[in-house]
XYZ file of C-alpha atoms in Angstrom:
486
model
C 132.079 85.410 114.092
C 132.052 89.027 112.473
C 130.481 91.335 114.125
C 126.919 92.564 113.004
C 126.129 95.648 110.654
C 124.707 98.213 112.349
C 122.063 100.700 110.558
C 120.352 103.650 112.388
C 117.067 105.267 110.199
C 116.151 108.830 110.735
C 112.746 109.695 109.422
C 111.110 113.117 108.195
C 108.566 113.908 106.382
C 104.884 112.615 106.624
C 103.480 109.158 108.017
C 103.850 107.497 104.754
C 107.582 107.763 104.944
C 107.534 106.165 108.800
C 105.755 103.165 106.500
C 108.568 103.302 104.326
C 111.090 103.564 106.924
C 109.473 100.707 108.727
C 109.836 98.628 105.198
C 113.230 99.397 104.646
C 114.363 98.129 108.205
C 112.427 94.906 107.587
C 114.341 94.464 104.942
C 117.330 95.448 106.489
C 116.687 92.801 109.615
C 115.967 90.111 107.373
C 119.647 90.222 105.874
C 121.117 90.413 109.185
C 121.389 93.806 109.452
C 121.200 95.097 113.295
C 118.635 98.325 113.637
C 119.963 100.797 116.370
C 117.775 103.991 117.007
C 121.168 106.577 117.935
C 122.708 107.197 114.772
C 125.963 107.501 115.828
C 125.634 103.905 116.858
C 125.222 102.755 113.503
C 127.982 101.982 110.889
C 125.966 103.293 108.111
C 122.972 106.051 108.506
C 120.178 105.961 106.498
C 118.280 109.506 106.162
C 114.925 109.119 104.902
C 113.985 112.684 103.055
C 111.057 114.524 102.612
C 111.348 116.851 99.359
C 107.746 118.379 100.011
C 108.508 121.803 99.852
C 111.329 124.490 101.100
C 111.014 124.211 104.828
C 110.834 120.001 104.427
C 114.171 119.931 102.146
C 115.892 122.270 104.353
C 114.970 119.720 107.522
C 116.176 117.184 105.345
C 119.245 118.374 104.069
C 120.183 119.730 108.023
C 119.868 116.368 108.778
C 122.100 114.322 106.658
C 124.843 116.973 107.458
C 123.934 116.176 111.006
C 125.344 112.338 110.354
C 127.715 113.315 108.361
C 129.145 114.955 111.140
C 129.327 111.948 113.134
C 131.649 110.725 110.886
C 135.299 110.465 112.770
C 134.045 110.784 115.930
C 132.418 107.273 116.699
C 131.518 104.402 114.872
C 129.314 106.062 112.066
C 131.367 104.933 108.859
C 128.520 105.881 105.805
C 125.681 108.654 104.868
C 122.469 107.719 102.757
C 119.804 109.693 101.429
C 116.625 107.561 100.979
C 113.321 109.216 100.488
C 111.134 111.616 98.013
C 114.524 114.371 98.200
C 116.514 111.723 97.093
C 114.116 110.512 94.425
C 113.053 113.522 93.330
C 116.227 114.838 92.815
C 118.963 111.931 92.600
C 122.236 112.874 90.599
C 121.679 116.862 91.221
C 121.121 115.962 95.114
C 124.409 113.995 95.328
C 126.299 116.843 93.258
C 124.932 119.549 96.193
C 125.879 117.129 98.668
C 128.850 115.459 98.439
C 128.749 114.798 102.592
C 126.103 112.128 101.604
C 128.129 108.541 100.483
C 125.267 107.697 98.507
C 121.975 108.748 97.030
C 119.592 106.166 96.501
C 116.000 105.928 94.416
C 112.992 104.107 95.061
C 114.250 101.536 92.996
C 117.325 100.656 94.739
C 114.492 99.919 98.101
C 113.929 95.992 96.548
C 118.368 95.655 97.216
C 118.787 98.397 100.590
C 120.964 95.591 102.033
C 122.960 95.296 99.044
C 122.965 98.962 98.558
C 124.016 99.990 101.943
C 126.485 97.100 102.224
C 128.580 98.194 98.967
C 128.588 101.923 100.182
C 129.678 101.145 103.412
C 132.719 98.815 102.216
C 133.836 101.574 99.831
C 132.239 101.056 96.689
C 129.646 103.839 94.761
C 126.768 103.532 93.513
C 125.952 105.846 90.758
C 122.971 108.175 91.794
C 119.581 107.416 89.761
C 118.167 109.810 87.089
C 114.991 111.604 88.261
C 112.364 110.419 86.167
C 108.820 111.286 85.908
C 106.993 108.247 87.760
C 103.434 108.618 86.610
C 105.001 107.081 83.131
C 105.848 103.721 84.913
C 102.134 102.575 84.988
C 99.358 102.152 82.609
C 97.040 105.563 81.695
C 94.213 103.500 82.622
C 93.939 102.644 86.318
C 92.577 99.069 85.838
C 95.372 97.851 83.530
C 97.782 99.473 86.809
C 97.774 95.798 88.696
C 98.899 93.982 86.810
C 102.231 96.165 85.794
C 102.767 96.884 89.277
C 104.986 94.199 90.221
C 107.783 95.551 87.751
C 107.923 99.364 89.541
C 108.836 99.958 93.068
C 105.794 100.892 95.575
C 107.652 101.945 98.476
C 105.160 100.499 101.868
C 103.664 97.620 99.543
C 106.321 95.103 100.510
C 105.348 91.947 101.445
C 107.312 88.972 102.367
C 107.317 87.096 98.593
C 108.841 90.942 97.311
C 112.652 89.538 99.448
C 115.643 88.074 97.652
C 115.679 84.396 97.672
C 116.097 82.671 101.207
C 115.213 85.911 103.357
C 112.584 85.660 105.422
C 111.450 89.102 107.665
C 112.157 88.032 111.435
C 109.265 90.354 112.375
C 106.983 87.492 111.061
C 105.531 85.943 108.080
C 102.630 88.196 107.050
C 103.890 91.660 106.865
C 107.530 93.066 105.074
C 107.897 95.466 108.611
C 109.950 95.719 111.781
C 108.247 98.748 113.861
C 110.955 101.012 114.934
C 108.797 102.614 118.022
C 106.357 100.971 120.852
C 103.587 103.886 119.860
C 100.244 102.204 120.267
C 99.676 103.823 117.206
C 100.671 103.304 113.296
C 100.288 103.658 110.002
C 99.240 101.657 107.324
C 99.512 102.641 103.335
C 96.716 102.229 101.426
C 98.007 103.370 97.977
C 100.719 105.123 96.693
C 100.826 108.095 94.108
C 98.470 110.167 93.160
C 96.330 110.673 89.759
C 95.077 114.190 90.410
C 97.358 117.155 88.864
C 97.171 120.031 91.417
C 99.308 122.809 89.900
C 101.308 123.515 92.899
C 102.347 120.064 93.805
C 104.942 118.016 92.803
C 104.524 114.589 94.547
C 102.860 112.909 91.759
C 105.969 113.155 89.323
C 107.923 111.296 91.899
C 105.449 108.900 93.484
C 103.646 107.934 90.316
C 100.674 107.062 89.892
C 97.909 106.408 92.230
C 97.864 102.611 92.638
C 96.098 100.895 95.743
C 97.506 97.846 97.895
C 95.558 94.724 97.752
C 92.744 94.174 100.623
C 94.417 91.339 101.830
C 97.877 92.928 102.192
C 96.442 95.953 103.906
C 94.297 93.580 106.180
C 97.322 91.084 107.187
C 99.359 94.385 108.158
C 96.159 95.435 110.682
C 96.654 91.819 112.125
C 100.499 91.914 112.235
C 100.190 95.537 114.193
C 97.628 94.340 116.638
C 100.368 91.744 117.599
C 102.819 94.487 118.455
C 100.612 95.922 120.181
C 99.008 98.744 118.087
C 95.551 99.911 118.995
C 95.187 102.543 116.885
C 95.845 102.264 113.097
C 96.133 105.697 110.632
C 95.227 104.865 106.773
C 97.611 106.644 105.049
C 98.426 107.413 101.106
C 98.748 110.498 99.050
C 95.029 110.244 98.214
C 92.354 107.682 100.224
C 89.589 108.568 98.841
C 90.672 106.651 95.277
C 91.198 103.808 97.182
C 90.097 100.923 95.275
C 89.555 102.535 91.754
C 92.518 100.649 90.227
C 91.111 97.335 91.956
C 87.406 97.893 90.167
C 85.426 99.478 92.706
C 85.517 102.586 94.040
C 83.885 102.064 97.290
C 86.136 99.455 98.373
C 86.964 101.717 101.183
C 83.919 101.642 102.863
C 84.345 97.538 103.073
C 87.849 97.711 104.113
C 86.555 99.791 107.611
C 84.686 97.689 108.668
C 87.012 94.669 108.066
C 89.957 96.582 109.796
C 87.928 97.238 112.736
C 87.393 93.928 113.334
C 90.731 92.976 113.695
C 91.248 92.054 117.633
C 93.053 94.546 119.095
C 92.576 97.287 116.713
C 90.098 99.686 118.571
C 90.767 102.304 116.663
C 90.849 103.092 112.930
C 91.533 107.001 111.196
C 91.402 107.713 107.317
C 93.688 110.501 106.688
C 94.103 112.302 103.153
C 91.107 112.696 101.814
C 89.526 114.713 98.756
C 86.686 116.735 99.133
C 85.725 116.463 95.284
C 85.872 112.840 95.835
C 84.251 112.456 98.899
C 80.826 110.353 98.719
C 77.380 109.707 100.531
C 79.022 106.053 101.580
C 82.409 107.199 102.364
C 80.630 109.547 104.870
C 78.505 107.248 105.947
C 81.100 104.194 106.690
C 83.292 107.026 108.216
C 80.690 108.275 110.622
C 79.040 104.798 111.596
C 80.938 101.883 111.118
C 81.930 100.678 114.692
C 85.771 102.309 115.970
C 86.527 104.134 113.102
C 86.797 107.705 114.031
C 83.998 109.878 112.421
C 87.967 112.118 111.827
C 88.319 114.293 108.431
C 91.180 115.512 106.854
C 90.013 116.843 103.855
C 92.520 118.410 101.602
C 90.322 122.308 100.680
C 93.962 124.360 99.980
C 91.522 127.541 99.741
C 87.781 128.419 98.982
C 87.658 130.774 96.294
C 86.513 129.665 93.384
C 88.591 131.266 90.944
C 91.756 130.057 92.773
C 91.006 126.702 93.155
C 90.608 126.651 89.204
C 94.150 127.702 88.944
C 95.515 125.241 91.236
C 93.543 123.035 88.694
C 90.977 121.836 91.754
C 87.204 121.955 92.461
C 84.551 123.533 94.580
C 83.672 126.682 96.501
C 82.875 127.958 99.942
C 79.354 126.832 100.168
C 80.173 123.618 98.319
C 82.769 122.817 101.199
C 80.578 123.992 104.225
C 77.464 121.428 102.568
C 79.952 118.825 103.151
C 80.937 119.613 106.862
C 77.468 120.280 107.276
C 76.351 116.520 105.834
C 79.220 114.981 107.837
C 78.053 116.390 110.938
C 74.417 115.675 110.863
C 75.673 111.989 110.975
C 78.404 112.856 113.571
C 77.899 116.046 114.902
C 81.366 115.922 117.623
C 83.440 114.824 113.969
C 86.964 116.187 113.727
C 87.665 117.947 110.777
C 90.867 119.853 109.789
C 92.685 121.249 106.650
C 95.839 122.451 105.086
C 94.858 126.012 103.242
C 97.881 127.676 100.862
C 97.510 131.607 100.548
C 99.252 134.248 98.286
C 98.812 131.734 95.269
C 99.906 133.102 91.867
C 96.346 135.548 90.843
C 94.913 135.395 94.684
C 93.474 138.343 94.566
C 91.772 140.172 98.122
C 88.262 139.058 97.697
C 89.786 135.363 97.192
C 91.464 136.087 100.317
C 88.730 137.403 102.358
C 86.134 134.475 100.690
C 88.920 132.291 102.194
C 88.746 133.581 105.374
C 84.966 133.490 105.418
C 85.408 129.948 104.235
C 88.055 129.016 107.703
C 85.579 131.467 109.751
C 82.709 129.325 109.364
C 83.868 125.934 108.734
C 84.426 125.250 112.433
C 87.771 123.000 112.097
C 89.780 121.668 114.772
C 93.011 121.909 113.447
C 94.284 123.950 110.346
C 97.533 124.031 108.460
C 98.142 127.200 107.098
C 101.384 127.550 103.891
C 102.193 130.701 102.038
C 102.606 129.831 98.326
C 106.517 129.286 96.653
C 107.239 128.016 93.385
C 108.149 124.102 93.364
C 110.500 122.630 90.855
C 108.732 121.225 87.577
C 104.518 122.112 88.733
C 102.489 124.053 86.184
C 101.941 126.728 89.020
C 106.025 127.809 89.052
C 105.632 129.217 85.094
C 102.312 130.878 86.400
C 102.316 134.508 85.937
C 100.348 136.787 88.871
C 102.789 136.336 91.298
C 102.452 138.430 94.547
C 104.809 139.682 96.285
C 106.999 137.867 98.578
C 105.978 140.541 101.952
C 102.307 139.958 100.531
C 102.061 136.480 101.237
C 104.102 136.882 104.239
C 101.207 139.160 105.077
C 98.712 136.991 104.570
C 100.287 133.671 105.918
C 100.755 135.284 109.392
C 97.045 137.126 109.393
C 95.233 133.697 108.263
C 97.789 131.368 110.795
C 96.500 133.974 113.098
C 92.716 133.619 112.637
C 93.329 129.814 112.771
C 95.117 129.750 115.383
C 91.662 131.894 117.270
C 89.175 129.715 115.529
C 90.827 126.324 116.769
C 90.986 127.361 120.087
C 87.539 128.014 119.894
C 86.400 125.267 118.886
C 88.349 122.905 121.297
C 86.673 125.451 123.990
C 83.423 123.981 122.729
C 84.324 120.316 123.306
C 83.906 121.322 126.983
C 81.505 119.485 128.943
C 81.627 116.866 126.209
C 82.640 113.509 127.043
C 85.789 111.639 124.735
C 87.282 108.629 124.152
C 91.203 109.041 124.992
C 94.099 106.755 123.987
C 97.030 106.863 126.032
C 99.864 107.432 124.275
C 102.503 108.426 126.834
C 102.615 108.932 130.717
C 105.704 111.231 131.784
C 106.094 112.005 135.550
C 102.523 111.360 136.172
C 100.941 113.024 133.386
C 98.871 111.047 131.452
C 98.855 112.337 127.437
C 96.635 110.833 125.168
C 94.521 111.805 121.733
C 90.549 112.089 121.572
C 88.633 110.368 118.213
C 88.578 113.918 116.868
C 92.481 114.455 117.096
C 95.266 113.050 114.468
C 98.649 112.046 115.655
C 101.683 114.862 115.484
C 99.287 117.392 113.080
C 96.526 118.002 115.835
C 96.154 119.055 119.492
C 96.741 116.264 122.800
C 94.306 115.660 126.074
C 95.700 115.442 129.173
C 93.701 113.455 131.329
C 93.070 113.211 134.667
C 91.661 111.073 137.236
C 93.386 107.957 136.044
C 96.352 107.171 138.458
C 96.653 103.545 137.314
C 96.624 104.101 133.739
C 98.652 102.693 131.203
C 99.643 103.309 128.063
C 97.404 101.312 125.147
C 94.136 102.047 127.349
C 91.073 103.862 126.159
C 89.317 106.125 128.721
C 85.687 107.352 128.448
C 86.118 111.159 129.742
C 84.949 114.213 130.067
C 86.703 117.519 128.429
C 87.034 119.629 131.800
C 89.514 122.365 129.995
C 90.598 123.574 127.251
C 94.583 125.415 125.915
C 94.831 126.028 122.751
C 93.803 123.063 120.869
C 94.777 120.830 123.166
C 91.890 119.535 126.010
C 91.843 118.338 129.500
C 89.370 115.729 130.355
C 88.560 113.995 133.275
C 88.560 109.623 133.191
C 84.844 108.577 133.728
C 85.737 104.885 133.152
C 88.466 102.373 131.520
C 86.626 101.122 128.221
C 89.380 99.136 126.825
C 92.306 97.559 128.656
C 95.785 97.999 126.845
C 96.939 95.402 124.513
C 98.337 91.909 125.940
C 102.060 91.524 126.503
């Protein structure tokens, strides 16, 4: 009997591209393909890219010359780029890069096995054309539906979407294979994105915004709550649409309350959302709907009116502090963090000190802060106002700074609150978890203490003794849900 392929998947990027990953080794496992988490363990590695901006391409690009170098030296025979690098940049990637043995599209996802199988016994396949994605679907979001089944929507697999006579071992409802024990995971909503932000270029190579049917979404909350997930993370490059392309906009607001009934998910968290989109429902499903986190990540990139017109976007300091003011007279300990870019193209000082006023009094618990660069094909690269680059430098340290003070405070004033904490991991005694308020890998951890027996998968009621940084200390009161079933 031959022996067994062997594929290892390294993921960067964002939580939509774990989904992705997670797709592409269920597809992978269903075609016999063994899944091995070292890389040099693995006859072919798969390197799924993030092509976000600089920092994320550079990660990216380290990383497939990291396998490459395992090449010779064990039993690593074959390098491929999967991923938004690879998408968005295809032939010109491969040309850069000839260490990679193949450069492959979203559309090449639907045949991975095939793909990967033909690399790794010699054979090329030609690199794809970039394309611009957003064509590949109807203007109109309701007519999107119904074309969908003819473009690839990376994370939308389900089991009907395998060749003929595959079946995923991981089970029948869900196109998946987890490739972690977190009791935590993500679950895409929607892919693409219809807004056209001048500085970003995810939308040319994601397409669209198109949502994930109800049912599809719901049978993955069921299928994680059998591995033993108690925490699920809506995900997509824009929740707040969710449901426009399926004729109703606040199909969100249903969808909580149906994913939070799901037995064993005690935990659901809406990421990526719009303030301009954000509504009275939305709010109110988010803040009282039984175990979903009253959490927002809302998407501000900066305060100042004029540059937020330029970056093609909408609102204003006061218009942004009404709405953390609304969401917290419904929730008042809500989480709440942003990603803010400075030294945009025009930005002049009063847009950065109304920016500042903006993060001073917003009272977020975690912030992202970016200094502007041009990115390949947005409207915002042929933008003229450009400041210099020791300018933004300048500002990117003095606002990462003042976020950095302004996050600490505010996890100083969770003290002598009482949280819920998830265990997530328990390493020589320490028990490390995440509060309601607090996203995986983007926001702070609690350490708790006063829970020698716990395990990981639990849910302690506690109370925030201490406070570094952002993260938080907090003493168990009581166990309030028992980890997941074996």
């Amino acid at each position: 009997m031959p022996e067994r392929r062997t594929v290892a998947l390294v993921t960067l990027g964002c939580a939509r591209n774990e989904v992705d990953s997670e797709e592409l080794a269920g597809r992978l496992e269903a075609d016999g393909w063994q899944l091995v988490e070292d890389a040099a363990e693995a006859d072919v590695a798969v390197v799924n890219t993030c092509g976000f901006v600089e920092a994320a391409k550079k990660d990216s690009v380290d990383a497939l010359l990291e396998a490459n170098d395992l090449k010779g030296h064990g039993r690593t025979q074959a390098v491929v780029a999967v991923g938004c690098m690879a998408e968005r940049y295809g032939k010109e990637l491969a040309d850069a890069l000839p260490e990679a043995d193949g450069v492959l599209g979203f559309d090449d996802y639907t045949d991975i096995s095939d793909r990967l199988q033909t690399i790794l016994s010699g054979g090329h396949h030609a690199p794809h054309l970039p394309r611009d994605r957003r064509k590949l679907l109807p203007l109109t979001p309701v007519e999107r539906q119904a074309a969908a089944a003819a473009v690839a929507l990376p994370g939308h697999g389900a089991p009907e979407d395998l060749p003929t006579g595959l079946a995923p071992a991981s089970g029948p409802r869900t196109l998946r294979k987890r490739l972690d024990d977190s009791p935590v995971a993500s679950i895409k909503l929607a892919s693409g994105c219809d807004r056209r932000c001048s500085f970003c270029a995810i939308p040319a190579f994601r397409g669209s915004f198109i949502s994930r049917r109800p049912a599809d979404v719901l049978n993955e909350a069921v299928w994680l709550a059998g591995q033993g997930v108690r925490e699920v993370v809506l995900v997509s490059e824009n929740n707040t649409s969710y449901g426009k392309d399926l004729g109703d906009i606040r199909l969100l607001e249903t969808l909580l309350s149906e994913i939070a009934a799901v037995p064993g998910i005690e935990r659901v968290r809406v990421s990526y959302l719009q303030p301009a989109e954000m509504r009275p429902g939305l709010i109110d499903a988010m803040t009282g709907t039984a175990d979903v986190a009253p959490y927002f990540d809302l998407s501000f990139q900066h305060s100042a009116p004029a540059v937020l017109r330029r970056m093609r976007r909408f609102g204003n300091t006061e218009q942004f502090l009404e709405l953390l003011r609304t969401i917290r007279s419904k929730a008042p300990q809500a989480g709440a963090r942003s990603n803010f870019i400075v030294g945009f193209p025009g930005e002049t000082e009063e847009d950065f000190a109304e920016l500042e006023r903006f993060v001073t009094e917003a009272g977020l618990d975690a912030i992202g802060v970016f200094g502007y660069s041009d990115e390949d094909g947005t409207e915002a690269a042929g933008f003229d106002g450009k400041l210099p680059e020791d300018v933004v430098a300048d500002r990117l340290a003095k606002l990462t700074r003042l976020a950095e003070e302004l996050t600490a405070q505010r996890a100083e004033q969770r003290i002598g609150t009482e949280v819920e904490v998830l265990v997530e991991a328990i390493e020589d005694g320490e028990v490390v978890g995440r509060a309601a308020h607090q996203a995986p890998e983007t926001d702070g951890l609690t350490t708790l203490t006063g829970a020698p027996g716990a395990e990981v998968g639990q849910f302690y009621r506690a109370l925030v003794t201490a406070s570094e940084g952002v993260d938080l200390v907090a003493e168990a009161i009581e166990l309030v849900r028992p980890a997941a079933a074996a």
